Amino acid sequence: MKEIVELNILQFSLVYLLLLIVLFIMKKSKINQTKLLLLASLRMTVQLVLAGLILTYIFGNPHPAFVIFYIIMMIGYSIRRVLMKNKNINKNFKIAVALSMGLAGIIVLAFFVMAVVGENIFNPQYTIPLAGMIIGNAMTGMTLGLKTFTENIEKQRIKIDTLLNLGVTPKKILLPYVNNALETALLPTLNNMLGMGIVSLPGMMTGQILSGTLPTTAIMYQIAIMIAICTAVCLTVFCSLNFGYKTLYNKRNQFIF
């Protein structure tokens, strides 16, 4: 197979011309988000360039402390993003979310790197990129699941109060909302899995093929990482909501939203 074509600065810069198409369509459609598009593009570029420089240094100077620090930073940022999108949940619910995201992400990541790939967990070449995919998707799923759960409860407050007055326990009232939120959180990942290989060639597989990896090897990695992502999303949302919803009522079965 041919070696990957390295992009020079001029070639790379040409891709930003595509944003002119987006800006033209937004203007024609009277979508007033020009500043957001430019800010998002700039911020993405700066963040990825910095990440690239940091990873280049870490890969050149591998040390367990660097890997641990980077993963903690990823988990911390993802927890912060989820909680910022769901500010109304109580302190104990937030703790449940944080612990579930951290533990589920680390467990799935450790299993994938050590058992599936067969590498040392402190190998930055494998651990850091895989952590990004697993934790990033868990963050997205958690944000969607928690948002669905809290919004549905707010919309159904009258129904919930009525059921409680009729003697139905909070557990029986809230569990259907938990299950619905989990289903909502899983659907994007499941739909993504359904379309892979037919509708899309996913990023990890495309990147490996471009770098010269055999397509068969890239396919196995992609299948494995998608199953790991699905597990991480499911485990994170399930644990967060199943521990979190219990913080919404006290021992006397009174709701404390």
Coordinates of N, CA, C and O in Angstrom, one line a residue, residues 103-113 134 227-229 231-232 235:
L103 N -15.8 6.0 36.3 CA -15.6 4.6 36.5 C -15.9 3.8 35.2 O -15.2 2.9 34.8
A104 N -17.1 4.1 34.6 CA -17.5 3.3 33.4 C -16.5 3.5 32.3 O -16.1 2.6 31.6
G105 N -16.1 4.8 32.1 CA -15.1 5.1 31.0 C -13.8 4.4 31.3 O -13.2 3.8 30.3
I106 N -13.3 4.4 32.5 CA -12.0 3.7 32.8 C -12.1 2.2 32.7 O -11.2 1.6 32.1
I107 N -13.2 1.6 33.1 CA -13.3 0.2 33.1 C -13.4 -0.3 31.6 O -12.7 -1.2 31.2
V108 N -14.2 0.4 30.8 CA -14.3 0.0 29.4 C -13.0 0.2 28.6 O -12.5 -0.6 27.9
L109 N -12.3 1.3 28.9 CA -11.0 1.7 28.3 C -10.0 0.6 28.7 O -9.2 0.1 27.8
A110 N -9.9 0.3 30.0 CA -8.9 -0.6 30.4 C -9.1 -2.0 29.8 O -8.1 -2.7 29.3
F111 N -10.3 -2.5 29.7 CA -10.6 -3.8 29.1 C -10.2 -3.8 27.6 O -9.6 -4.7 27.1
F112 N -10.6 -2.7 26.9 CA -10.3 -2.6 25.5 C -8.8 -2.6 25.2 O -8.3 -3.4 24.4
V113 N -8.1 -1.8 25.9 CA -6.6 -1.7 25.7 C -5.9 -2.9 26.1 O -5.1 -3.5 25.3
I134 N -14.0 6.8 23.5 CA -14.9 6.1 24.4 C -15.5 7.2 25.4 O -16.7 7.2 25.5
I227 N -18.3 -1.3 19.6 CA -18.9 -2.1 20.7 C -18.5 -1.6 22.0 O -19.3 -1.5 22.9
A228 N -17.2 -1.1 22.1 CA -16.8 -0.5 23.4 C -17.5 0.8 23.6 O -17.9 1.1 24.8
I229 N -17.7 1.6 22.6 CA -18.4 2.9 22.8 C -19.8 2.6 23.2 O -20.3 3.3 24.1
T231 N -21.0 0.1 24.8 CA -21.0 -0.4 26.2 C -20.8 0.8 27.2 O -21.4 0.9 28.2
A232 N -19.8 1.6 26.8 CA -19.5 2.8 27.7 C -20.7 3.7 27.8 O -21.0 4.2 28.9
L235 N -23.4 1.8 29.9 CA -23.0 1.7 31.3 C -23.1 3.0 32.1 O -23.6 3.1 33.2

